[in-house]
Structures are given as C-alpha cells and as structure tokens.
C-alpha cells in the first residue's frame, strides 16, 4: 500500500467556509507549495475522518471536486493520487519565502493577528496586481 503524502487537513468550523472547500483549498495550497507532487497519494477518507472528525462523505466530496478539476485521480482499491501540480519553483525555498517569513515575524511583533495580516496582504496584493492579467 502506498504511503499517504505529508498533508494534514485542518478544519476550521468557525471560518464560514464549507468543510469540503477547506480540504480543496488546502490541497491546492499544498500543490502550489510543492508539498504534494504528481504520484503522491492523498490521505484516505478514513484517515481524514480520524484526524478531523468530519463526515467521510465530506472528504469524498472534496476529492471528487479535485478530480473534476483534473488535479487528482481515484484509483479503485488504491486511493486518490495527485495527477498534476499547481506550483512553480518560485514558491519554495526561495529568498521571497524568507522575506515573507521575516515580514510575518515583524507583523506579529507589531501586534497583528492572522486575520489582520491576511487582510493587509490581500489589500496590497489586490492593489499591486490591479489590472494585471496574471492576477
């Protein structure tokens, strides 16, 4: 049996985001960051249920959505496997990541919470990329 990829889903029940979408988003983030690569097996529905206490149908719904988007494929009796990545080499182990890590540290020292940082980062990102076709 193939070993599951090193991805652990974190479910935030207060986020207002549907649980299956949180799994989809976290999988896409792992694909962008290179934590998941083609051929990696996603955790089984049972493994996700044991770790997060969510309904197995929710996990399966998320995996079907990822499959519909062509990111993963279900292999009967073997599990769900990554088909393609979303990442680029610019997102992992680069000076940009180090600079962003330093920025987050300074933001925490300035008293910003995660939501504050998200709002600030998104505002700067949106204003900087406004009108950019790559946004």
Coordinates of C-alpha atoms in Angstrom, one line a residue, residues 50-123:
X50 CA -9.9 10.1 12.2
X51 CA -7.8 13.2 12.2
X52 CA -10.6 15.8 11.8
X53 CA -13.8 14.1 13.0
X54 CA -15.7 15.1 9.8
X55 CA -18.2 13.1 7.8
X56 CA -16.5 10.7 5.3
X57 CA -18.9 12.0 2.6
X58 CA -17.4 15.4 3.0
X59 CA -13.9 14.1 2.3
X60 CA -15.2 12.2 -0.7
X61 CA -17.0 15.4 -2.0
X62 CA -13.7 17.3 -1.7
X63 CA -11.8 14.6 -3.6
X64 CA -14.4 14.5 -6.3
X65 CA -14.1 18.2 -6.8
X66 CA -10.3 17.9 -7.0
X67 CA -10.8 15.1 -9.5
X68 CA -13.3 17.1 -11.6
X69 CA -10.6 19.9 -11.8
X70 CA -8.1 17.3 -13.0
X71 CA -5.8 17.6 -10.0
X72 CA -6.2 14.1 -8.6
X73 CA -7.4 10.7 -9.8
X74 CA -9.1 8.0 -7.8
X75 CA -7.6 4.5 -8.4
X76 CA -10.0 1.8 -7.4
X77 CA -8.8 0.0 -4.3
X78 CA -5.6 2.1 -4.1
X79 CA -6.7 5.6 -3.1
X80 CA -6.6 9.1 -4.6
X81 CA -3.4 10.3 -6.2
X82 CA -2.1 13.6 -7.4
X83 CA -2.2 14.0 -11.2
X84 CA -0.6 17.4 -11.6
X85 CA 0.9 20.2 -9.5
X86 CA -0.1 23.9 -9.4
X87 CA 3.2 25.1 -8.1
X88 CA 6.2 26.8 -9.5
X89 CA 9.7 26.8 -8.2
X90 CA 9.2 30.4 -7.1
X91 CA 7.1 29.3 -4.1
X92 CA 9.5 27.0 -2.3
X93 CA 12.8 27.7 -0.6
X94 CA 13.4 31.0 -2.3
X95 CA 14.6 34.3 -1.0
X96 CA 11.0 35.5 -1.4
X97 CA 9.8 32.9 1.1
X98 CA 12.4 34.0 3.5
X99 CA 11.5 37.7 3.1
X100 CA 7.8 36.9 3.6
X101 CA 8.6 34.8 6.7
X102 CA 10.5 37.8 8.1
X103 CA 7.6 40.1 7.2
X104 CA 5.2 37.8 9.1
X105 CA 7.5 37.8 12.1
X106 CA 7.6 41.6 12.1
X107 CA 3.9 41.8 11.7
X108 CA 3.4 39.6 14.8
X109 CA 5.8 41.7 16.7
X110 CA 3.7 44.7 15.7
X111 CA 0.6 43.0 17.2
X112 CA -1.1 41.9 14.0
X113 CA -3.2 38.8 14.2
X114 CA -3.5 36.2 11.3
X115 CA -6.7 37.9 10.0
X116 CA -5.1 41.3 10.2
X117 CA -2.1 40.0 8.1
X118 CA -4.4 38.3 5.6
X119 CA -6.4 41.5 5.2
X120 CA -3.3 43.6 4.8
X121 CA -1.6 41.2 2.4
X122 CA -4.7 40.8 0.3
X123 CA -5.2 44.5 0.1

